[in-house]
mmCIF file of C-alpha atoms in Angstrom:
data_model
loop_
_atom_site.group_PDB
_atom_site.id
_atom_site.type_symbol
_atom_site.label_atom_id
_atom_site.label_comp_id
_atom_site.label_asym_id
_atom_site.label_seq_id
_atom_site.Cartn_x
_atom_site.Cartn_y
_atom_site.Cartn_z
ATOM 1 C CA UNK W 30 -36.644 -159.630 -85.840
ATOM 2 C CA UNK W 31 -33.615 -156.945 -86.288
ATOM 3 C CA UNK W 32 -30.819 -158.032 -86.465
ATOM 4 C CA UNK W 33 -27.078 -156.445 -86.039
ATOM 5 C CA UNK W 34 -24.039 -157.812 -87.897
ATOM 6 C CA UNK W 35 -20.746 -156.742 -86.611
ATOM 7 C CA UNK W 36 -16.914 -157.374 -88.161
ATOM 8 C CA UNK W 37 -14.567 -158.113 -87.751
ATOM 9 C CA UNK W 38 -15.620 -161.003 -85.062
ATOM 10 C CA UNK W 39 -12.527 -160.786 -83.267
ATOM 11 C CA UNK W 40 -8.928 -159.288 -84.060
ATOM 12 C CA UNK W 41 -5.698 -159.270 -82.544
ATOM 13 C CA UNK W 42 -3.857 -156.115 -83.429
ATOM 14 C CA UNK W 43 -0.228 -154.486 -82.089
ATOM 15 C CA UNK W 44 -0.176 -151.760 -79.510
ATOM 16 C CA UNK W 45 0.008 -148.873 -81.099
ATOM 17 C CA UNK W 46 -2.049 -149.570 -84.346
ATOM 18 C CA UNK W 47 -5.397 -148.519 -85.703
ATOM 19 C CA UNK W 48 -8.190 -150.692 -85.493
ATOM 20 C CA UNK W 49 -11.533 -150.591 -87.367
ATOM 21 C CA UNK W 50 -14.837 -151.802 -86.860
ATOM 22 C CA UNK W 51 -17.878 -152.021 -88.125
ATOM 23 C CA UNK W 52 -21.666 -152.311 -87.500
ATOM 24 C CA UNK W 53 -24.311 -153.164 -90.308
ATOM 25 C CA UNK W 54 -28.291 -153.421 -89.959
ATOM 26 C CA UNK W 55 -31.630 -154.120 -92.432
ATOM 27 C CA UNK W 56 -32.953 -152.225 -91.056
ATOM 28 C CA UNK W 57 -33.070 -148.127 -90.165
ATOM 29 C CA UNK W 58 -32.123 -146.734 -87.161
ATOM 30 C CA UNK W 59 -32.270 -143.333 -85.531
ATOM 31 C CA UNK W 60 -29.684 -143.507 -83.067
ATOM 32 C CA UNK W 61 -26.616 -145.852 -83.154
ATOM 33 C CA UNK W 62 -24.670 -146.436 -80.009
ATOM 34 C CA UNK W 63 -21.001 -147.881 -79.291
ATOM 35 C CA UNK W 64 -20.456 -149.710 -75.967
ATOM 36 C CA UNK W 65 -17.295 -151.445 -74.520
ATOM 37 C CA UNK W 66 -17.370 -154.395 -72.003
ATOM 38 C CA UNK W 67 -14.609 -155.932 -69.967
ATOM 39 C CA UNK W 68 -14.847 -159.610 -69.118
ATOM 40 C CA UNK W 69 -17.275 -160.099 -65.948
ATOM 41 C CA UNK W 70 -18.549 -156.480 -66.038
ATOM 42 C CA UNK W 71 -21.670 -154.830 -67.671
ATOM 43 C CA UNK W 72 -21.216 -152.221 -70.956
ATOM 44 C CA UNK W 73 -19.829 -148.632 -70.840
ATOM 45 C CA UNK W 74 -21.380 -146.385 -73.330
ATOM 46 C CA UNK W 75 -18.269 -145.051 -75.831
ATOM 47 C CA UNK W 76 -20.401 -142.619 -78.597
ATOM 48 C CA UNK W 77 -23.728 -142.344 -79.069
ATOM 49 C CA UNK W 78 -24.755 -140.850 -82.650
ATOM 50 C CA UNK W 79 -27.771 -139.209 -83.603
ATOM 51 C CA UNK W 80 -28.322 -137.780 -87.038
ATOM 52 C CA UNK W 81 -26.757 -139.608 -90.052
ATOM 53 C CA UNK W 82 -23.668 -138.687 -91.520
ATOM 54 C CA UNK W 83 -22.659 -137.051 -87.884
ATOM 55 C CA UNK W 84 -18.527 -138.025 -87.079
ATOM 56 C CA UNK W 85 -18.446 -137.985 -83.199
ATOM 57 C CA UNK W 86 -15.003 -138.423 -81.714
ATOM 58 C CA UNK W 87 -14.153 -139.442 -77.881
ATOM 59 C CA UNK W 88 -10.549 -139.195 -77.445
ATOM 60 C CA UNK W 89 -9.214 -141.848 -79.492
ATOM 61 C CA UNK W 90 -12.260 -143.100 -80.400
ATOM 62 C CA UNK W 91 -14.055 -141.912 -83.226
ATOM 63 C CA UNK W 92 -17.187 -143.461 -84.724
ATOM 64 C CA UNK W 93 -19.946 -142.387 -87.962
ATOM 65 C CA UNK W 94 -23.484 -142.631 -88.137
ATOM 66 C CA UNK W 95 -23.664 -144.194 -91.963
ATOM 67 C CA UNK W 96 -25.882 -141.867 -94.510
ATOM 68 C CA UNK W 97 -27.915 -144.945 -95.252
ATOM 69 C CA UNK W 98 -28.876 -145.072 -91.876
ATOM 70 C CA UNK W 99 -28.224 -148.685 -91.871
ATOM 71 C CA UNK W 100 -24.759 -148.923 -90.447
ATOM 72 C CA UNK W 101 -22.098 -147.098 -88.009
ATOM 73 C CA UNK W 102 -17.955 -147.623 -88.305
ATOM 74 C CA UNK W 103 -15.719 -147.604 -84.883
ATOM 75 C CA UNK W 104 -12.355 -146.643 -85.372
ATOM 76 C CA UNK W 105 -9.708 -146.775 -82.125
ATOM 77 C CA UNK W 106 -6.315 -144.794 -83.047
ATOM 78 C CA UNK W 107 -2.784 -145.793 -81.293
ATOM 79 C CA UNK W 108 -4.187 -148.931 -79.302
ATOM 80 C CA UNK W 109 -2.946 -149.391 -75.882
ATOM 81 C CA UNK W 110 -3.682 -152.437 -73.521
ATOM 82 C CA UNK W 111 -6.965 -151.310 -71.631
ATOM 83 C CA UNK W 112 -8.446 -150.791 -75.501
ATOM 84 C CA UNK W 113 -8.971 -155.094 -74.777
ATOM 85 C CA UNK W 114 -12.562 -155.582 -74.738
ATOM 86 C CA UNK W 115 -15.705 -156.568 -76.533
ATOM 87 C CA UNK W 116 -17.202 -153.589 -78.586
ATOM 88 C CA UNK W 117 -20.732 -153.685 -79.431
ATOM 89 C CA UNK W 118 -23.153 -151.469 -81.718
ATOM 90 C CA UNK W 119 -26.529 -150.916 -80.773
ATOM 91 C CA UNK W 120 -28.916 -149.412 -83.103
ATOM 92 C CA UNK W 121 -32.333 -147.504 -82.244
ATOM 93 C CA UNK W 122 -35.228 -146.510 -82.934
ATOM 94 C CA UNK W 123 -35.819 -143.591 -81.568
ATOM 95 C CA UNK W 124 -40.211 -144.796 -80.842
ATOM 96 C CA UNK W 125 -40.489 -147.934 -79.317
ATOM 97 C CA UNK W 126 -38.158 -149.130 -76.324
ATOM 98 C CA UNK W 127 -36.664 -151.204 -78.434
ATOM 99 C CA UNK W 128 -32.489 -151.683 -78.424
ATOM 100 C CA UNK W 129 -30.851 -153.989 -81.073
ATOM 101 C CA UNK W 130 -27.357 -155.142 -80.061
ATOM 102 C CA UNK W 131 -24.673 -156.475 -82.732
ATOM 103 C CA UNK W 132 -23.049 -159.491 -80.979
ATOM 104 C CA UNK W 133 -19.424 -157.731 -80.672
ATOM 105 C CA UNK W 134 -16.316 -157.286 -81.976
ATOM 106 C CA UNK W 135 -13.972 -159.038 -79.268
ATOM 107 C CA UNK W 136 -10.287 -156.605 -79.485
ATOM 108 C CA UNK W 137 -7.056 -157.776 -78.440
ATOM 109 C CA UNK W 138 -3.857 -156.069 -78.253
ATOM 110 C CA UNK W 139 -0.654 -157.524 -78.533
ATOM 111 C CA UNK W 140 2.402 -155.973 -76.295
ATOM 112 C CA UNK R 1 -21.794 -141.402 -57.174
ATOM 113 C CA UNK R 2 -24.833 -142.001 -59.862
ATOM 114 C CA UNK R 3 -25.297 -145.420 -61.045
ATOM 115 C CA UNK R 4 -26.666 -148.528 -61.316
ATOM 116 C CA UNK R 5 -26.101 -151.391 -59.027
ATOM 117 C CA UNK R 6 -26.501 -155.033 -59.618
ATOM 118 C CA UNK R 7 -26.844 -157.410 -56.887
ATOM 119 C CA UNK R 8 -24.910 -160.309 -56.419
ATOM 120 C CA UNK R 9 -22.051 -160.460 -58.913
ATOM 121 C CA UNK R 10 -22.334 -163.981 -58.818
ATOM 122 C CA UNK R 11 -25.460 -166.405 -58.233
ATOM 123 C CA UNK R 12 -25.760 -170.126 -57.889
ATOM 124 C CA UNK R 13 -29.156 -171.875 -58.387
ATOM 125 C CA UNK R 14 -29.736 -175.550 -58.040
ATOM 126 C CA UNK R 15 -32.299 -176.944 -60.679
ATOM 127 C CA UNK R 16 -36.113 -176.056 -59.802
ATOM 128 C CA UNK R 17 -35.541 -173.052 -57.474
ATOM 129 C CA UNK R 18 -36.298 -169.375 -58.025
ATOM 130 C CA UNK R 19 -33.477 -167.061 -57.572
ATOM 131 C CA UNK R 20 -34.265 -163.095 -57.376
ATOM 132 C CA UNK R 21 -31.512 -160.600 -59.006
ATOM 133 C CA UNK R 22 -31.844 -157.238 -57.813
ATOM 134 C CA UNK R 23 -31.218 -153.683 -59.511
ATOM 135 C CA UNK R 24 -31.249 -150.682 -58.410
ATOM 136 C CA UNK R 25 -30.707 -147.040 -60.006
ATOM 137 C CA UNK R 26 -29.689 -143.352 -58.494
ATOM 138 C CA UNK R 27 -29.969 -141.858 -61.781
ATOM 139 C CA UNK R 28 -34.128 -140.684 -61.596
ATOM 140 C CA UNK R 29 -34.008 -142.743 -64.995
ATOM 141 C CA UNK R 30 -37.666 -143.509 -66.186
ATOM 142 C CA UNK R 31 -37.420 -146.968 -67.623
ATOM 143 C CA UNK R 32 -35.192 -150.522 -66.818
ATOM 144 C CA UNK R 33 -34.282 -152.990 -69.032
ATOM 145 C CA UNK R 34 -33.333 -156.770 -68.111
ATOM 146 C CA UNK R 35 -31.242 -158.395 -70.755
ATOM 147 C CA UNK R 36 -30.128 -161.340 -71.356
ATOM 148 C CA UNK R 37 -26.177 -162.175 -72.555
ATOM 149 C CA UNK R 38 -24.614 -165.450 -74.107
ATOM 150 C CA UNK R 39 -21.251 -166.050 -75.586
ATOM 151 C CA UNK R 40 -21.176 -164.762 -78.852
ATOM 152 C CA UNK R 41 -24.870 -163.194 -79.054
ATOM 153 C CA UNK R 42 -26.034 -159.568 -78.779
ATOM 154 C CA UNK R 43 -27.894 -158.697 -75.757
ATOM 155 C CA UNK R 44 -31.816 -159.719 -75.513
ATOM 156 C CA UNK R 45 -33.985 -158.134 -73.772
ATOM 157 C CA UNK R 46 -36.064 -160.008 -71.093
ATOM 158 C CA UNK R 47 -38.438 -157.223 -69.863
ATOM 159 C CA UNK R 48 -38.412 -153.491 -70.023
ATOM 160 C CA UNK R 49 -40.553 -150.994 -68.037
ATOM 161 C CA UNK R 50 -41.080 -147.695 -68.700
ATOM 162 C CA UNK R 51 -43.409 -146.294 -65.299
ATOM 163 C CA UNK R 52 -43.794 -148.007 -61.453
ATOM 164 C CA UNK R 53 -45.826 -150.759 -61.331
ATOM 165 C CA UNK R 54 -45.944 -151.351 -65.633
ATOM 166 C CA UNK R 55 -43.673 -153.534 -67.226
ATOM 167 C CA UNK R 56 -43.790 -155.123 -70.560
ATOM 168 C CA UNK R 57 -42.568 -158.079 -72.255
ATOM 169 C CA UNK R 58 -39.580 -158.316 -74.135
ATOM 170 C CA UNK R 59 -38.683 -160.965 -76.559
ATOM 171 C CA UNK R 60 -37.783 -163.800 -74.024
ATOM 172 C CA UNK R 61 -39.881 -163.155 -71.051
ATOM 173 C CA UNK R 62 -40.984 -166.846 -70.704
ATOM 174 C CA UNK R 63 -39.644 -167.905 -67.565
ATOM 175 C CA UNK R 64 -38.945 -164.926 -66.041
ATOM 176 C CA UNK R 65 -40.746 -162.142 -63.788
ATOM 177 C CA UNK R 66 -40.267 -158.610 -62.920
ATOM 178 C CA UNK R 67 -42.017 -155.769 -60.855
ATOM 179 C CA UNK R 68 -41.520 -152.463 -60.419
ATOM 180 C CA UNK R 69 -42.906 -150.998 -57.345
ATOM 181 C CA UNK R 70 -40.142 -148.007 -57.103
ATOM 182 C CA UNK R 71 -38.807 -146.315 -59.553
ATOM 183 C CA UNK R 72 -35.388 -146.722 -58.706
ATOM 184 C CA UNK R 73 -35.843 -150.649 -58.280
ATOM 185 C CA UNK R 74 -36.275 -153.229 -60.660
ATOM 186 C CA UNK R 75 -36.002 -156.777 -59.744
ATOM 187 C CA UNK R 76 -35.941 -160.026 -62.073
ATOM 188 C CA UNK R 77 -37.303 -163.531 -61.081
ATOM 189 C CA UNK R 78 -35.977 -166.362 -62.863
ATOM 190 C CA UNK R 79 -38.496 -169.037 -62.073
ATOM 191 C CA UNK R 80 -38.073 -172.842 -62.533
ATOM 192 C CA UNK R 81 -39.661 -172.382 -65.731
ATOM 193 C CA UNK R 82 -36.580 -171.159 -67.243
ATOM 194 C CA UNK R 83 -35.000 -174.011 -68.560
ATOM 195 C CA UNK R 84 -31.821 -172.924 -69.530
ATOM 196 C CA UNK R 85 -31.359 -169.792 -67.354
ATOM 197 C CA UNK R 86 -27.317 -170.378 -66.925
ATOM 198 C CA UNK R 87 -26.011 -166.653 -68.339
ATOM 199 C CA UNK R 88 -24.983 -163.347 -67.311
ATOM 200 C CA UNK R 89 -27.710 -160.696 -67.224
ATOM 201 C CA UNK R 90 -27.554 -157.133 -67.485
ATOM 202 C CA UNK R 91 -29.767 -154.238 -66.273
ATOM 203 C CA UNK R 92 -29.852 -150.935 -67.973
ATOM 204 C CA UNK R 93 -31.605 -147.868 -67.516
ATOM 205 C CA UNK R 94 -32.758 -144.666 -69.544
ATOM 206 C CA UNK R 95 -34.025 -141.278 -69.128
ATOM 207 C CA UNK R 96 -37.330 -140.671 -70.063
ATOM 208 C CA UNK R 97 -39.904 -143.364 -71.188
ATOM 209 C CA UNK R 98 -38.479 -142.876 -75.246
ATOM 210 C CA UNK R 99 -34.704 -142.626 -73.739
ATOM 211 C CA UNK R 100 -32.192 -143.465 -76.535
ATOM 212 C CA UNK R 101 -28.916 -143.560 -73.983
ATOM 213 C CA UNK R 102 -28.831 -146.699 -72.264
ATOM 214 C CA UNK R 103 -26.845 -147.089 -69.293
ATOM 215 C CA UNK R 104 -25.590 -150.886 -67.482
ATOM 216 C CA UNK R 105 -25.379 -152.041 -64.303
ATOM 217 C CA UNK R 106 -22.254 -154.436 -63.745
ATOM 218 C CA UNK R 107 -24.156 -157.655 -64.706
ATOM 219 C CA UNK R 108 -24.875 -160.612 -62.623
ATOM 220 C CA UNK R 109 -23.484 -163.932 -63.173
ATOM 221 C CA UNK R 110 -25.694 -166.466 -62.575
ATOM 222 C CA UNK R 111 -25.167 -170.798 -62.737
ATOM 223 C CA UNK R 112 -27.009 -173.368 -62.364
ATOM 224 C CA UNK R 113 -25.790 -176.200 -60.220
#
């Protein structure tokens, strides 16, 4: 079946740096989607990205919908200590009802 | 507020019993999704339905059941087939039967003891 890789698996960064992620596929996808999940509690929807090549930014968060249509980057500016989380891709379709979820990218920041 | 609500936050089963975990959604969203999360995996989806009283499913639906009798309800049975059903499970929700936005409840936590 489809698959998602994400990377970095996990990373501990300093409060107040960048961080970058990023989300690959084989396959093509229509519609990528960036969630964030605190421990015990279900996934908020970040940026959702719809046409390839689009840059969509939500405060400090700003994430691209690859031209191949086979990947999508996350990129957090000046982290602060609620940016701890677990950040997953999803890629889809756009036809069926079909979601594909990378397995995360677990973020810790470091006071 | 608009939302989806999971219910309970936290379940215990002993072995061989069937334990119900309920969702429910404000949002006049079309189709529900059940997933399934373990450490270090990306969610998998369980069942999805897209109208009241169709479901379909997903890619580990032995073990578990679902109906959907309201729209705004969409409840998940993990039978005693389920043999390792220890994991935290998510329900999500979308507008429109081809909706590309989808939206979680809080997740239930469910053990086996």
């Amino acid at each position: 079946g489809q698959q998602l890789n994400q990377s970095p698996q996990s990373m501990f960064i300093q409060e107040g740096e960048d961080v970058s992620m990023n989300c690959t596929s084989s396959s093509i996808f229509n519609t990528w989607l960036w969630y964030k999940q605190d421990p015990g509690e279900g996934p908020v929807l970040l940026i959702a990205l719809y046409k390839a090549g689009e840059l969509t930014s939500n405060g400090r968060l700003t994430a691209q919908f690859g031209i191949t249509r086979k990947d999508s980057f996350l990129n957090i500016s000046a982290s602060i200590p609620s940016d701890v989380g677990i950040y997953f891709c999803a890629g889809h379709d756009n036809y069926g009802q079909n979601f594909v979820f990378g397995p995360g990218t677990r973020l810790s920041v470091l006071p | 507020d608009g939302g989806i609500t999971q219910s309970p936050k936290y379940l215990f089963r002993k072995e061989g019993q069937n334990v119900t975990l309920s969702c429910e959604q404000n949002l006049n969203h079309d189709a529900m999704y059940w997933y399934r999360q373990d450490p270090g995996q990306g969610l998998r989806l369980i069942y999805y339905s897209q109208i009241v009283n169709d479901f379909q499913k997903g890619d580990i639906a032995e073990g578990y059941s679902v109906s959907r009798e309201k729209k705004e309800s969409f409840p998940l049975t993990v039978t005693s087939a389920q043999k390792n059903p220890t994991a935290f499970y998510l329900c999500a929700s979308t507008f429109g039967w081809t909706g590309t936005e989808a939206f979680f409840g809080q997740g239930t936590r469910l053990t086996v003891v």
